[in-house]
XYZ file of C-alpha atoms in Angstrom:
560
model
C 104.203 4.874 101.352
C 104.813 5.283 105.082
C 104.982 8.851 106.361
C 105.860 7.900 109.931
C 108.285 10.383 111.412
C 110.926 9.720 114.062
C 109.647 10.235 117.583
C 111.024 13.175 119.478
C 113.861 12.542 121.895
C 111.692 12.167 125.006
C 112.157 8.402 124.971
C 115.914 8.903 125.272
C 116.161 11.939 127.524
C 113.587 10.767 130.069
C 115.119 9.604 133.334
C 114.386 6.212 134.826
C 115.854 2.700 134.858
C 114.664 1.771 131.379
C 116.395 4.778 129.868
C 119.725 4.347 131.570
C 121.313 2.314 128.706
C 120.351 5.007 126.182
C 121.852 7.733 128.344
C 124.975 5.696 129.050
C 125.651 5.218 125.338
C 125.251 8.939 124.679
C 127.505 9.848 127.605
C 130.212 7.813 125.882
C 130.076 10.174 122.886
C 130.193 13.361 124.935
C 126.743 14.007 126.407
C 126.493 15.550 129.866
C 123.488 15.897 132.153
C 122.348 19.151 130.533
C 122.590 17.803 126.984
C 119.743 15.293 127.156
C 117.138 18.054 126.980
C 118.624 19.589 123.819
C 117.452 18.845 120.253
C 119.611 16.119 118.782
C 120.310 16.506 115.069
C 122.178 14.429 112.557
C 124.939 15.739 110.327
C 125.164 13.527 107.254
C 128.750 14.103 106.162
C 129.538 13.172 102.557
C 133.275 13.848 102.855
C 135.566 11.658 100.774
C 138.692 12.002 98.693
C 137.113 10.044 95.844
C 136.268 13.270 94.040
C 137.164 16.983 94.290
C 133.429 17.628 94.689
C 133.512 16.075 98.179
C 137.132 16.487 99.246
C 136.453 19.627 101.289
C 133.230 18.586 102.990
C 134.806 17.525 106.287
C 135.578 21.113 107.202
C 132.042 22.222 106.401
C 130.573 19.418 108.507
C 132.830 20.457 111.397
C 131.701 24.074 111.065
C 128.057 23.009 111.111
C 128.708 20.716 114.101
C 130.205 23.571 116.130
C 127.364 25.926 115.175
C 124.705 23.399 116.221
C 126.344 23.100 119.640
C 126.594 26.861 120.011
C 122.907 27.226 119.106
C 121.913 24.788 121.833
C 121.644 21.540 119.894
C 123.524 18.268 120.101
C 124.957 17.121 116.755
C 125.608 13.511 115.876
C 127.751 13.103 112.776
C 127.637 10.128 110.429
C 128.977 9.364 106.975
C 127.291 9.004 103.604
C 128.769 7.758 100.343
C 129.424 9.333 96.983
C 130.210 8.246 93.442
C 132.161 10.624 91.225
C 130.161 10.962 88.038
C 133.029 12.731 86.290
C 135.514 9.970 87.080
C 133.152 7.081 86.327
C 131.817 8.690 83.136
C 132.107 6.456 80.088
C 132.854 3.364 82.166
C 130.880 0.497 83.683
C 131.193 2.355 86.978
C 128.713 4.997 85.827
C 125.972 2.410 86.309
C 126.444 2.910 90.056
C 125.841 6.653 89.881
C 122.045 6.840 89.908
C 121.984 3.826 92.214
C 124.065 5.872 94.671
C 121.195 8.378 94.879
C 119.049 5.595 96.311
C 121.806 4.394 98.647
C 122.372 7.933 99.971
C 118.651 8.434 100.548
C 118.363 5.056 102.258
C 121.401 5.654 104.475
C 120.236 9.077 105.699
C 116.716 7.798 106.308
C 118.004 4.711 108.106
C 120.195 6.636 110.542
C 117.597 9.307 111.262
C 114.882 6.724 111.898
C 117.177 4.422 113.864
C 118.436 7.210 116.119
C 115.095 9.091 116.178
C 116.876 12.338 115.336
C 115.110 15.675 115.698
C 116.558 17.147 112.488
C 119.026 16.509 109.702
C 121.762 18.646 108.137
C 123.211 17.000 105.028
C 126.563 18.064 103.560
C 127.222 17.004 99.970
C 128.982 17.897 96.766
C 128.808 15.478 93.837
C 125.692 15.052 91.732
C 123.744 12.380 93.624
C 124.458 13.682 97.140
C 121.782 16.329 96.689
C 118.826 14.398 95.246
C 119.652 11.552 97.630
C 119.394 13.959 100.560
C 116.260 15.550 99.102
C 114.509 12.181 98.843
C 115.529 11.278 102.410
C 114.248 14.599 103.742
C 110.929 14.019 101.983
C 110.567 10.540 103.467
C 111.499 11.644 106.997
C 109.633 14.964 107.157
C 111.753 16.334 109.983
C 113.479 19.759 110.100
C 116.092 19.635 107.345
C 118.767 21.785 105.742
C 121.297 21.069 103.002
C 124.850 22.435 102.924
C 126.368 22.361 99.449
C 130.105 21.730 99.267
C 130.454 24.454 96.651
C 131.409 24.808 93.031
C 134.914 24.428 91.642
C 136.621 27.497 90.259
C 137.284 27.384 86.512
C 140.543 26.191 85.084
C 142.344 28.448 82.651
C 144.296 27.782 79.467
C 145.265 30.271 76.766
C 142.776 32.846 78.053
C 139.818 30.440 78.123
C 137.855 29.147 81.121
C 137.872 25.349 81.360
C 135.574 22.835 83.047
C 135.531 19.041 83.108
C 133.345 19.117 79.982
C 136.229 20.830 78.168
C 138.220 17.624 78.566
C 135.480 15.373 77.154
C 135.082 17.686 74.171
C 138.853 17.787 73.653
C 138.811 13.987 73.351
C 136.386 14.324 70.430
C 138.446 17.126 68.891
C 141.581 14.996 69.065
C 139.778 11.985 67.564
C 138.663 14.185 64.669
C 142.209 15.447 64.141
C 141.250 18.994 65.130
C 143.787 19.287 67.989
C 147.077 17.467 68.706
C 147.561 15.117 71.645
C 149.677 17.728 73.442
C 146.751 20.176 73.477
C 144.434 17.493 74.852
C 146.972 16.811 77.612
C 147.202 20.515 78.500
C 143.401 20.784 78.696
C 143.329 17.769 81.007
C 146.036 19.255 83.228
C 144.325 22.641 83.628
C 140.590 21.826 83.702
C 140.139 21.102 87.427
C 142.291 23.403 89.590
C 141.035 22.403 93.072
C 138.149 21.282 95.247
C 134.518 21.755 94.286
C 131.813 20.363 92.035
C 131.921 20.741 88.239
C 131.818 24.439 87.493
C 129.082 25.067 84.912
C 125.341 24.813 85.434
C 125.775 21.074 85.371
C 123.909 18.611 87.601
C 125.582 19.462 90.927
C 125.039 23.200 90.604
C 121.564 22.627 89.179
C 120.613 20.592 92.239
C 122.240 22.969 94.716
C 120.112 25.749 93.226
C 117.103 23.456 93.733
C 117.637 23.377 97.488
C 117.920 27.141 97.579
C 114.830 27.630 95.403
C 112.823 25.276 97.624
C 113.944 26.986 100.821
C 115.954 24.007 102.095
C 119.313 25.816 101.846
C 120.305 29.317 102.858
C 120.124 32.144 100.291
C 123.261 32.517 98.135
C 124.729 29.227 99.402
C 124.175 27.253 96.184
C 126.647 29.200 94.023
C 129.525 29.758 96.469
C 132.965 28.434 95.548
C 134.131 25.449 97.606
C 137.437 27.048 98.532
C 136.117 30.456 99.635
C 135.721 31.408 103.312
C 132.058 32.308 102.869
C 131.255 28.643 102.227
C 132.406 27.641 105.723
C 130.536 30.609 107.224
C 127.381 29.539 105.386
C 127.749 25.985 106.713
C 127.862 27.328 110.262
C 124.829 29.541 109.655
C 122.994 26.498 108.275
C 123.609 24.583 111.505
C 122.205 27.450 113.528
C 119.166 27.714 111.229
C 118.456 24.000 111.648
C 118.342 24.238 115.444
C 115.860 27.111 115.147
C 113.794 25.038 112.692
C 113.678 22.116 115.143
C 112.403 24.392 117.884
C 109.815 25.875 115.510
C 108.814 22.376 114.296
C 109.464 23.504 110.702
C 109.563 20.212 108.844
C 110.803 19.351 105.354
C 107.409 18.704 103.749
C 106.234 22.175 104.755
C 108.769 23.345 102.173
C 108.494 20.429 99.741
C 105.057 21.329 98.376
C 103.885 21.241 94.789
C 104.380 25.019 94.639
C 107.961 24.618 95.849
C 108.702 22.086 93.100
C 107.240 24.576 90.631
C 109.571 27.275 91.991
C 112.549 24.959 91.659
C 111.718 24.066 88.069
C 111.217 27.747 87.192
C 114.729 28.422 88.422
C 116.099 25.474 86.417
C 114.520 26.810 83.246
C 115.839 30.322 83.902
C 119.447 29.240 84.463
C 119.694 26.429 81.889
C 119.910 23.575 84.400
C 120.558 19.889 83.876
C 118.163 17.340 82.400
C 118.914 15.305 85.511
C 116.951 17.795 87.596
C 113.806 16.510 85.861
C 114.547 12.950 86.954
C 115.372 13.982 90.512
C 112.329 16.246 90.937
C 110.025 13.430 89.873
C 111.634 11.028 92.352
C 111.659 13.542 95.227
C 108.068 14.601 94.581
C 107.028 10.972 94.753
C 108.851 10.603 98.089
C 107.069 13.723 99.381
C 103.719 12.431 98.081
C 103.367 15.476 95.839
C 101.698 15.203 92.422
C 104.296 16.523 89.959
C 104.674 15.103 86.446
C 106.461 15.535 83.139
C 103.410 17.393 81.835
C 103.734 19.898 84.692
C 107.376 20.424 83.786
C 106.510 21.066 80.142
C 103.861 23.616 81.167
C 106.458 25.469 83.268
C 108.952 25.410 80.382
C 106.553 27.127 78.025
C 106.063 30.108 80.348
C 109.601 30.589 81.686
C 112.339 32.506 79.860
C 115.933 31.289 79.980
C 117.910 34.380 80.974
C 121.209 33.210 82.529
C 124.125 32.710 80.110
C 125.836 29.700 81.677
C 127.825 26.700 80.498
C 127.436 24.144 79.007
C 125.617 26.016 76.238
C 126.483 29.533 77.407
C 129.616 31.485 78.263
C 129.913 31.637 82.034
C 130.483 29.357 85.034
C 128.762 29.277 88.393
C 131.225 31.524 90.235
C 130.345 34.192 87.657
C 126.653 33.725 88.461
C 127.452 34.123 92.157
C 129.210 37.433 91.560
C 126.251 38.604 89.457
C 123.763 38.015 92.280
C 123.365 34.261 92.420
C 120.107 32.356 92.646
C 118.413 35.095 94.752
C 118.774 37.531 91.837
C 117.259 34.994 89.452
C 114.426 34.306 91.895
C 113.708 37.990 92.438
C 113.291 38.518 88.698
C 110.949 35.535 88.469
C 109.011 36.770 91.509
C 108.562 40.229 90.018
C 107.252 38.627 86.827
C 104.632 36.688 88.777
C 106.337 33.358 88.026
C 107.337 32.411 91.567
C 105.307 31.520 94.640
C 106.572 34.046 97.190
C 104.528 33.005 100.222
C 106.214 29.638 100.788
C 108.187 28.951 103.994
C 111.971 28.495 104.009
C 114.571 27.174 106.433
C 115.390 30.746 107.466
C 111.965 31.057 109.109
C 111.033 33.684 106.537
C 109.037 33.300 103.344
C 110.543 33.165 99.866
C 109.474 36.767 99.220
C 110.825 37.957 102.567
C 114.217 36.381 101.821
C 114.286 38.327 98.543
C 113.254 41.740 99.945
C 116.762 43.227 99.788
C 117.661 41.716 96.404
C 117.665 44.282 93.551
C 114.830 44.077 91.051
C 117.365 43.777 88.235
C 121.016 42.707 88.106
C 123.847 45.169 87.682
C 124.271 46.493 84.137
C 128.012 45.903 84.559
C 127.591 42.154 84.087
C 126.052 39.997 81.360
C 125.754 36.659 83.136
C 122.139 37.334 84.148
C 120.416 38.961 81.205
C 117.495 41.398 81.413
C 114.229 39.528 81.914
C 112.735 40.991 78.731
C 115.900 40.225 76.716
C 116.549 36.545 77.556
C 118.711 34.032 75.721
C 115.506 32.158 74.866
C 111.875 33.109 75.299
C 111.012 29.707 76.776
C 112.797 27.115 78.857
C 115.292 24.605 77.519
C 114.120 21.298 79.031
C 111.456 20.107 76.608
C 109.313 17.047 77.225
C 108.828 15.046 74.016
C 106.296 12.300 73.341
C 105.383 10.104 70.387
C 105.539 6.483 69.337
C 109.181 6.339 70.447
C 108.382 7.596 73.951
C 104.742 7.202 74.911
C 105.544 7.954 78.567
C 107.851 10.820 77.670
C 111.453 11.839 77.040
C 113.526 14.932 77.815
C 115.438 17.103 75.353
C 117.812 19.930 76.233
C 117.419 22.602 73.560
C 119.706 25.407 74.758
C 122.555 26.410 72.484
C 121.110 24.713 69.396
C 120.989 26.233 65.938
C 118.274 23.729 65.060
C 115.751 21.920 67.235
C 114.612 19.251 64.807
C 116.143 16.477 62.749
C 114.934 13.605 60.610
C 117.460 10.917 59.865
C 118.341 7.231 59.778
C 118.761 5.419 63.078
C 122.258 4.206 63.924
C 121.437 1.613 66.575
C 123.808 0.614 69.392
C 123.171 -1.715 72.308
C 125.521 0.074 74.699
C 127.397 3.330 75.213
C 130.751 1.652 74.518
C 129.608 0.381 71.102
C 128.416 3.851 70.091
C 131.522 5.599 71.410
C 133.868 3.451 69.365
C 132.020 4.158 66.109
C 131.847 7.905 66.876
C 135.582 8.145 67.568
C 136.318 6.105 64.421
C 134.421 8.650 62.316
C 131.544 6.302 61.551
C 128.754 8.795 62.281
C 127.792 11.167 59.503
C 125.832 14.408 59.279
C 122.100 13.670 59.443
C 122.404 10.433 61.450
C 120.391 9.789 64.600
C 122.461 7.802 67.077
C 120.341 5.442 69.192
C 121.883 4.094 72.401
C 119.545 1.669 74.112
C 119.451 -0.865 76.940
C 121.004 1.825 79.159
C 117.789 2.650 81.030
C 117.045 2.254 84.770
C 116.352 -1.487 84.465
C 118.277 -2.306 81.312
C 121.587 -0.679 82.215
C 120.941 -1.173 84.980
C 121.497 2.255 86.446
C 120.750 4.633 83.553
C 124.270 5.795 82.702
C 125.006 9.346 81.575
C 126.134 9.770 77.959
C 128.563 12.679 78.292
C 131.371 10.836 76.510
C 129.519 10.187 73.209
C 127.708 13.530 73.180
C 130.944 15.418 73.889
C 132.751 13.416 71.204
C 130.040 14.403 68.709
C 130.410 18.075 69.724
C 134.198 17.810 69.547
C 133.968 16.503 65.987
C 131.889 19.496 64.945
C 128.653 17.538 64.482
C 126.667 18.962 67.393
C 123.986 20.571 65.220
C 124.092 17.938 62.499
C 123.608 14.673 64.404
C 120.791 13.596 66.716
C 121.140 11.222 69.643
C 118.431 9.444 71.618
C 118.806 7.095 74.560
C 116.896 5.459 77.387
C 119.880 6.448 79.518
C 120.642 9.882 80.944
C 122.830 12.829 80.091
C 125.368 14.694 82.149
C 124.489 18.217 83.169
C 127.377 19.145 80.914
C 125.707 17.678 77.819
C 124.318 19.845 75.064
C 123.406 19.229 71.449
C 120.446 17.737 69.634
C 120.001 14.950 72.174
C 117.013 13.270 73.823
C 117.289 11.162 76.975
C 115.081 9.401 79.531
C 113.186 7.727 76.669
C 110.361 5.786 78.305
C 109.309 3.055 78.213
C 112.916 1.882 78.017
C 114.163 -0.870 75.740
C 114.537 -3.449 78.509
C 110.803 -3.459 79.256
C 109.690 -3.560 75.623
C 109.658 0.137 74.785
C 109.664 1.116 71.121
C 113.297 2.235 71.314
C 114.108 -1.485 71.713
C 112.304 -2.306 68.448
C 114.276 0.063 66.189
C 116.242 -1.315 63.258
C 119.302 0.215 61.679
C 118.183 2.749 59.080
C 114.648 3.371 60.439
C 113.794 7.039 59.934
C 113.625 8.859 63.266
C 112.160 12.332 63.849
C 113.172 14.595 66.738
C 111.213 17.855 66.769
C 111.422 19.912 69.958
C 109.167 22.596 68.490
C 106.327 20.064 68.270
C 107.411 18.121 71.385
C 107.651 15.075 69.132
C 109.856 12.007 68.997
C 108.812 9.243 66.622
C 109.960 6.567 64.251
C 108.433 6.451 60.783
C 107.389 2.807 60.981
C 103.780 1.682 60.825
C 102.001 0.459 63.932
C 101.460 -2.889 62.256
C 105.209 -3.293 61.688
C 105.992 -2.220 65.244
C 103.512 -4.782 66.539
C 105.121 -7.457 64.374
C 108.528 -6.618 65.821
C 107.091 -6.522 69.346
C 105.662 -10.013 68.936
C 109.143 -11.441 68.375
C 110.958 -9.238 70.905
C 112.584 -10.915 73.880
C 113.704 -9.142 77.045
C 117.497 -9.056 77.355
C 119.173 -11.045 80.090
C 119.915 -8.899 83.171
C 123.535 -7.802 83.088
C 123.827 -8.199 86.865
C 122.310 -11.118 88.760
C 123.308 -10.233 92.329
C 124.232 -7.198 94.404
C 123.108 -3.595 94.460
C 122.884 -3.141 90.684
C 120.760 -6.253 90.286
C 118.476 -5.111 93.097
C 118.078 -1.656 91.558
C 117.425 -3.197 88.145
C 114.551 -5.206 89.601
C 112.997 -2.318 91.547
C 113.603 0.766 89.403
C 110.595 2.678 88.168
C 110.289 4.283 84.762
C 112.337 7.397 84.072
C 108.999 9.162 83.606
C 108.451 8.591 87.344
C 111.987 9.528 88.421
C 113.640 6.088 88.180
C 113.448 5.654 91.944
C 113.449 2.333 93.762
C 110.620 3.016 96.236
């Protein structure tokens, strides 16, 4: 992998006949004589009205732009894309979601290399904006900072907080006859009251906390509400911090070390973060040329308590976490317990420990979002890595909120999410079944769709603790239940999940980190000998290209 970094601006700012065209082009976008000696930084602006997650980003990008100028830098703004996971969920469009992570990374890298920028400030909101930016920062290794668009505030109905996951679960409740259509409609109308990313500790908020934990975002910025004034103020402060980082030559890989990935995963375990963070950490670590594996993640899980009571399996949303002290409070508790590397650099110019000096050792007793360290929700983390004959490379289970962490039952095999969803809504899944949704992996999907619709439908029908679900696809950060995703090798490349027959007995046991099918090796080999790879679902375009290039989920499903 190339680690070449963009050259500094001397080739543009130097006077002389050969440089005149460069200077002329920059004069056309507002440069004056004094500006050519200033650091020139990119602002990757993910604003769009496709999704409420990104609808407010333009104002944040403008605030960062003004702050960069005031700090003595010259900003150059450019656009990046987004896909709304929440809107595309349950449709063919969700196949473009993980692919968009690669497109975002490629677009930021391309502009920064092409323009030889001195630093990059990325502004994003929806799920893939953040890992896409993280991967680009790792590839470029220039001074970098991320500005999160902010979390949505919760909706309210009949005294209950609502999030987008409430709507998916209401669909399952209605299908099971547990609520009338009018109630489902009211939930839909009240769930998303304004701008911001999905409000629980789902993928967007999990990844925003990653940037903060790794020192690539400012303290407290990852849990701010999108519509609050402090979010714009934080964006401006981020622009100023980036200019200082450029002058100090503080580059992204100085913060993207193995120890920093360990810090980020500790925080994910403590707050109950998304399974998607596992996928994104593996991909970003690869881009940063850092050795970080599923086995490392499992080792961190076993020694990290889960002590924040957040949705989807807990009671509170991210704005509640912010009021309780945010990610700095969580980090301070981990630091005091010896579970965090405190000597690592951050974008502020101070170390992790120095950033946390003024944070209380324990949260206020007047809140119960962040629990006492010695009285956690769970003694160990919630993102368990499972292996066995169904996933020799590994799979990921989210165990928070479960009354049971093991099941043995007959496989109900489906070749796509749509096929499974129809049977679930028709009441065709019974207590004790293990739903298998395959050919939804990175190559087979292609694109590794999230399975929030079927998992939420199962929860809505009251079967969350009675039915298992495994897939070579992904899960939304809003998913919970006895579910296992990222099964690798995937079905499309001959993984065992592709050899299952209806009725095969499947065992999921998070306590033993086990996922297996009770079929002899001889029988599996017989089935493998007659197995044929499915025809690619896309033959041209971005999905076909990703399907050809995508790595295993156990390596982050990247396209490098």
